[in-house]
Short mmCIF file of C-alpha atoms and ligand atoms in Angstrom, two decimals:
data_model
loop_
_atom_site.label_atom_id
_atom_site.label_comp_id
_atom_site.label_asym_id
_atom_site.label_seq_id
_atom_site.Cartn_x
_atom_site.Cartn_y
_atom_site.Cartn_z
CA MET K 26 12.31 -1.72 -1.77
CA ARG K 27 11.46 -5.32 -2.65
CA ALA K 28 7.85 -6.46 -2.81
CA SER K 29 6.46 -9.92 -3.50
CA LEU K 30 2.88 -10.34 -4.66
CA LEU K 31 1.69 -13.87 -3.92
CA GLN K 32 -0.82 -14.63 -6.63
CA VAL K 33 -2.47 -17.54 -4.86
CA ALA K 34 -4.62 -20.05 -6.72
CA VAL K 35 -8.03 -20.34 -5.06
CA ASN K 36 -9.86 -23.44 -6.19
CA GLU K 37 -12.69 -25.38 -4.61
CA ASP K 38 -10.75 -28.64 -4.38
CA GLU K 39 -8.58 -27.23 -1.58
CA SER K 40 -9.88 -26.73 1.95
CA VAL K 41 -9.50 -23.38 3.68
CA ASP K 42 -7.23 -24.94 6.31
CA SER K 43 -4.98 -26.46 3.66
CA ARG K 44 -4.74 -23.19 1.73
CA ARG K 45 -4.04 -21.27 4.94
CA ARG K 46 -1.14 -23.61 5.75
CA ARG K 47 0.16 -23.40 2.17
CA VAL K 48 -0.04 -19.62 2.10
CA ALA K 49 1.69 -19.29 5.47
CA ALA K 50 4.58 -21.36 4.09
CA LEU K 51 4.69 -19.15 0.98
CA VAL K 52 4.92 -16.07 3.22
CA ARG K 53 7.71 -17.64 5.27
CA ASP K 54 9.60 -18.29 2.02
CA GLN K 55 9.68 -14.50 1.37
CA ALA K 56 12.20 -13.73 4.13
CA GLY K 57 14.35 -10.83 2.92
CA THR K 58 11.47 -9.14 1.11
CA ASP K 59 10.33 -5.78 2.46
CA LEU K 60 6.62 -6.18 1.68
CA VAL K 61 4.58 -9.28 0.90
CA VAL K 62 1.04 -9.00 -0.49
CA LEU K 63 -1.78 -11.55 -0.70
CA PRO K 64 -5.02 -11.41 -2.71
CA GLU K 65 -8.55 -10.54 -1.67
CA LEU K 66 -10.59 -13.18 0.22
CA TRP K 67 -8.04 -15.86 -0.58
CA THR K 68 -9.39 -18.16 2.12
CA THR K 69 -12.83 -18.50 0.55
CA GLY K 70 -12.59 -16.95 -2.90
CA ALA K 71 -14.05 -13.55 -3.72
CA PHE K 72 -17.01 -15.03 -5.60
CA ALA K 73 -17.69 -18.03 -3.34
CA TYR K 74 -20.42 -16.10 -1.58
CA GLU K 75 -21.64 -19.06 0.46
CA GLY K 76 -18.24 -19.18 2.11
CA PHE K 77 -18.50 -15.67 3.45
CA GLY K 78 -20.81 -16.73 6.28
CA THR K 79 -19.47 -20.22 6.93
CA GLU K 80 -15.79 -19.20 6.86
CA ALA K 81 -16.14 -15.76 8.43
CA GLU K 82 -13.65 -15.16 11.21
CA PRO K 83 -13.67 -12.97 14.35
CA PRO K 84 -11.24 -10.03 14.28
CA GLU K 85 -8.36 -12.19 15.55
CA GLY K 86 -9.31 -15.52 13.99
CA PRO K 87 -7.22 -18.37 12.56
CA THR K 88 -6.10 -16.50 9.46
CA TYR K 89 -5.12 -13.48 11.56
CA GLU K 90 -3.05 -15.75 13.83
CA ALA K 91 -1.44 -17.69 10.97
CA MET K 92 -0.51 -14.55 9.04
CA ALA K 93 0.80 -12.70 12.11
CA LYS K 94 3.03 -15.69 12.86
CA ALA K 95 4.20 -16.01 9.26
CA ALA K 96 5.03 -12.29 9.05
CA SER K 97 7.03 -12.53 12.25
CA GLU K 98 8.87 -15.70 11.22
CA ALA K 99 9.77 -14.21 7.83
CA GLY K 100 10.47 -10.75 9.27
CA VAL K 101 8.41 -9.05 6.56
CA TRP K 102 5.72 -6.44 6.30
CA LEU K 103 2.70 -8.45 5.24
CA HIS K 104 -0.46 -7.17 3.63
CA ALA K 105 -2.26 -10.46 4.26
CA GLY K 106 -4.96 -9.80 1.69
CA SER K 107 -8.49 -9.86 3.04
CA VAL K 108 -10.70 -12.28 4.92
CA PRO K 109 -14.42 -12.40 5.63
CA GLU K 110 -14.59 -10.89 9.13
CA ARG K 111 -17.57 -11.28 11.43
CA ASP K 112 -17.55 -8.45 13.94
CA PRO K 113 -19.02 -8.81 17.47
CA ASP K 114 -22.47 -7.67 16.36
CA GLY K 115 -22.49 -10.31 13.61
CA THR K 116 -21.91 -8.04 10.63
CA LEU K 117 -19.61 -9.41 7.93
CA TYR K 118 -16.88 -7.29 6.37
CA ASN K 119 -14.25 -7.81 3.67
CA THR K 120 -11.34 -6.98 5.93
CA SER K 121 -7.70 -6.52 4.96
CA LEU K 122 -4.99 -7.06 7.56
CA VAL K 123 -1.50 -5.53 7.50
CA PHE K 124 1.14 -6.97 9.84
CA SER K 125 4.54 -5.56 10.82
CA PRO K 126 7.71 -7.69 10.67
CA SER K 127 7.23 -8.41 14.38
CA GLY K 128 3.79 -9.86 13.69
CA GLU K 129 1.91 -6.93 15.19
CA LEU K 130 -1.29 -5.78 13.45
CA ALA K 131 -0.30 -2.45 11.89
CA ALA K 132 -3.58 -1.71 10.09
CA SER K 133 -6.88 -3.22 9.08
CA TYR K 134 -9.17 -1.97 6.33
CA ARG K 135 -12.80 -2.81 5.67
CA LYS K 136 -13.47 -2.63 1.94
CA ILE K 137 -15.57 0.45 1.22
CA HIS K 138 -16.95 -0.38 -2.22
CA ARG K 139 -18.58 -3.81 -2.11
CA PHE K 140 -18.94 -5.65 -5.40
CA GLY K 141 -22.08 -7.41 -6.59
CA PHE K 142 -24.77 -4.71 -7.11
CA ASP K 143 -27.79 -6.71 -5.93
CA LYS K 144 -26.07 -9.89 -4.77
CA GLY K 145 -22.99 -11.35 -3.15
CA GLU K 146 -20.67 -9.10 -1.23
CA ALA K 147 -22.87 -6.02 -1.76
CA VAL K 148 -25.73 -7.77 0.06
CA LEU K 149 -23.91 -10.08 2.48
CA MET K 150 -21.28 -7.70 3.82
CA GLY K 151 -21.21 -4.31 5.50
CA ALA K 152 -19.33 -1.40 3.91
CA GLY K 153 -16.19 0.02 5.42
CA GLU K 154 -16.21 3.75 6.15
CA GLU K 155 -12.60 4.68 6.82
CA LEU K 156 -9.62 5.36 4.58
CA VAL K 157 -6.54 3.49 5.76
CA THR K 158 -2.86 4.21 5.24
CA VAL K 159 0.05 2.51 6.95
CA ARG K 160 3.57 3.87 7.25
CA LEU K 161 6.30 1.44 6.24
CA PRO K 162 10.00 2.34 6.63
CA ASP K 163 10.32 3.37 2.96
CA THR K 164 6.83 4.48 1.97
CA VAL K 165 3.29 5.27 3.07
CA VAL K 166 0.93 2.61 1.80
CA GLY K 167 -2.67 3.40 0.88
CA VAL K 168 -4.93 0.37 1.20
CA ALA K 169 -7.76 -0.47 -1.19
CA THR K 170 -9.44 -3.72 -2.27
CA CYS K 171 -10.42 -4.93 -5.72
CA TYR K 172 -13.64 -3.12 -6.77
CA ASP K 173 -12.29 -0.04 -4.92
CA LEU K 174 -9.96 0.26 -7.94
CA ARG K 175 -12.85 1.69 -9.95
CA PHE K 176 -13.31 4.67 -7.62
CA PRO K 177 -10.63 7.32 -8.22
CA GLU K 178 -11.95 9.48 -5.39
CA LEU K 179 -10.88 6.81 -2.88
CA PHE K 180 -7.32 6.96 -4.17
CA ARG K 181 -7.30 10.76 -4.14
CA GLY K 182 -8.40 10.61 -0.53
CA LEU K 183 -5.53 8.23 0.19
CA VAL K 184 -3.11 10.59 -1.58
CA ASP K 185 -4.36 13.43 0.63
CA ALA K 186 -3.73 11.14 3.60
CA GLY K 187 -0.12 10.73 2.48
CA ALA K 188 -0.18 7.58 0.36
CA GLU K 189 2.70 7.07 -2.09
CA THR K 190 2.19 3.35 -2.79
CA PHE K 191 -1.20 1.73 -3.25
CA VAL K 192 -1.61 -1.92 -2.33
CA VAL K 193 -4.70 -3.50 -3.88
CA PRO K 194 -5.48 -7.16 -3.19
CA ALA K 195 -8.12 -8.50 -5.54
CA GLY K 196 -10.23 -11.39 -6.77
CA TRP K 197 -10.69 -10.00 -10.29
CA PRO K 198 -12.36 -12.14 -12.97
CA GLU K 199 -10.59 -13.02 -16.20
CA ARG K 200 -13.49 -11.69 -18.26
CA ARG K 201 -12.73 -8.13 -17.13
CA ARG K 202 -8.94 -8.41 -17.09
CA ALA K 203 -8.57 -5.51 -19.54
CA HIS K 204 -10.19 -3.23 -16.95
CA TRP K 205 -7.92 -4.54 -14.18
CA THR K 206 -4.69 -3.55 -15.87
CA LEU K 207 -6.08 -0.31 -17.27
CA LEU K 208 -7.46 0.81 -13.89
CA ALA K 209 -4.24 -0.07 -12.05
CA ARG K 210 -2.27 2.05 -14.50
CA ALA K 211 -4.82 4.86 -14.33
CA ARG K 212 -4.68 5.03 -10.51
CA ALA K 213 -0.88 5.10 -10.70
CA VAL K 214 -0.73 7.86 -13.31
CA GLU K 215 -3.40 10.16 -11.87
CA ASN K 216 -1.98 9.91 -8.36
CA GLN K 217 1.70 9.71 -9.32
CA ALA K 218 2.10 6.68 -7.10
CA PHE K 219 3.12 3.06 -7.26
CA VAL K 220 0.32 0.50 -7.54
CA LEU K 221 0.90 -3.05 -6.30
CA ALA K 222 -2.20 -4.95 -7.42
CA CYS K 223 -2.27 -8.60 -6.33
CA GLY K 224 -4.76 -10.80 -8.16
CA THR K 225 -5.95 -14.35 -7.61
CA ALA K 226 -5.43 -17.40 -9.80
CA GLY K 227 -7.75 -20.37 -10.16
CA THR K 228 -11.50 -20.70 -10.46
CA HIS K 229 -14.06 -20.57 -7.67
CA ALA K 230 -17.85 -20.40 -7.78
CA GLY K 231 -17.47 -20.94 -11.52
CA VAL K 232 -15.61 -17.63 -11.98
CA PRO K 233 -12.17 -17.94 -13.61
CA GLN K 234 -9.82 -15.44 -11.98
CA ALA K 235 -7.63 -13.10 -13.99
CA GLY K 236 -4.35 -13.51 -12.12
CA HIS K 237 -2.09 -10.97 -13.86
CA SER K 238 -0.94 -9.27 -10.67
CA VAL K 239 0.77 -6.08 -11.68
CA VAL K 240 3.15 -3.45 -10.33
CA VAL K 241 2.90 -0.01 -11.93
CA ASP K 242 5.18 2.99 -11.38
CA PRO K 243 4.05 6.63 -10.95
CA TRP K 244 4.36 7.21 -14.71
CA GLY K 245 2.05 4.31 -15.49
CA GLU K 246 4.81 2.01 -16.65
CA VAL K 247 4.22 -1.66 -15.82
CA LEU K 248 7.31 -2.77 -13.89
CA ALA K 249 6.18 -6.39 -13.59
CA GLU K 250 3.13 -8.48 -14.44
CA ALA K 251 2.30 -12.08 -13.56
CA GLY K 252 0.66 -14.63 -15.78
CA PRO K 253 -2.68 -16.37 -15.14
CA GLY K 254 -1.55 -19.10 -12.74
CA GLU K 255 -0.29 -19.23 -9.18
CA GLU K 256 2.90 -17.20 -9.07
CA VAL K 257 5.11 -15.09 -6.83
CA LEU K 258 5.71 -11.76 -8.54
CA THR K 259 8.74 -10.06 -7.03
CA VAL K 260 9.81 -6.56 -7.95
CA ASP K 261 12.32 -4.00 -6.72
CA PHE K 262 11.17 -0.39 -6.84
CA ASP K 263 12.17 2.93 -5.25
CA PRO K 264 9.27 4.66 -3.45
CA ALA K 265 11.46 7.75 -3.06
CA THR K 266 10.85 8.48 -6.76
CA VAL K 267 7.24 9.42 -5.96
CA ALA K 268 8.22 12.76 -4.41
CA GLY K 269 10.49 13.60 -7.33
CA THR K 270 7.80 12.71 -9.84
CA ARG K 271 5.27 14.90 -8.05
CA ASP K 272 7.81 17.77 -7.89
CA ARG K 273 8.78 17.55 -11.55
CA PHE K 274 5.21 17.22 -12.80
CA PRO K 275 3.06 18.86 -10.09
CA ALA K 276 -0.35 17.99 -11.52
CA LEU K 277 -1.72 17.08 -8.10
CA LYS K 278 -1.16 20.69 -7.02
CA ASP K 279 -3.36 21.89 -9.86
CA ARG K 280 -6.44 20.24 -8.43
CA VAL K 281 -9.24 22.79 -7.99
CA LEU K 282 -12.22 20.50 -7.46
CA GLY K 283 -12.97 18.30 -4.52
CA LEU K 284 -14.43 18.40 -1.07
CA ASP K 285 -11.64 20.37 0.48
CA ARG K 286 -10.66 22.79 -2.27
CA PRO K 287 -12.20 26.09 -3.32
CA ARG K 288 -13.71 26.14 -6.78
CA ARG K 289 -12.08 28.70 -9.12
N1 LIG O 302 -13.98 -8.78 -5.89
C1 LIG O 302 -14.27 -7.68 -6.57
O1 LIG O 302 -14.33 -6.58 -5.99
C2 LIG O 302 -14.54 -7.82 -8.04
C3 LIG O 302 -14.49 -6.50 -8.79
C4 LIG O 302 -14.78 -6.69 -10.26
O2 LIG O 302 -14.99 -7.81 -10.74
C5 LIG O 302 -14.82 -5.50 -11.13
O3 LIG O 302 -14.72 -4.37 -10.62
O4 LIG O 302 -14.95 -5.71 -12.37
#
């Protein structure tokens, strides 16, 4: 299976419309890839909080339309990263969109763990409540977003829902890059799954982004890692190895704690 992580540069000198057109062209250039991934909040920037309200889109807004069209034209599965969504009652969400190669919306995920503590996303946006997986021809994808990466229980829930490959779009700052790579590897190892973590390049709201998109295999080995700038990180991997890994080293079956398991 071939995946391309589009590590898009998000800077304030480019308009949202211009970046949307540029990203759609990048997606179209990935024809022949099985899965294309974009970063978190790439239209506005994950730390450009003032853009959340002004650039928020209805469920089927301009980014939805542009990405659905690009996925269809390229004939690729597209995790289109996330956009600030304004739902009919006016609540904002950090919403990821996954499109099929025919341009149909296959899944959407509202980020559960909002980043910012007492400001930004944690204050301006509502929290998602549902775990989301989406079945691709070669794997079941579990969807998470950026700060979600710090919550292993979310990934265990996705494993229990059948996930074999985690796709994690992000706007992760350079100053915490060490955590980014460590957490991506940890989620891969503990869940014996692939992790496709797509970061952002550039600087927005004064926050330099880490870039360093990374693909990790179920043993925690980094298969590919981008640099700091805008880059397309393409990697071939075999999702079928997840089942074999879990059979050969059945640690997940040894779980005794958790909401749905009896305590010994
Ligand atoms: N956009 C985010 O969720 C940022 C997360 C982050 O900076 C961190 O967990 O550290």
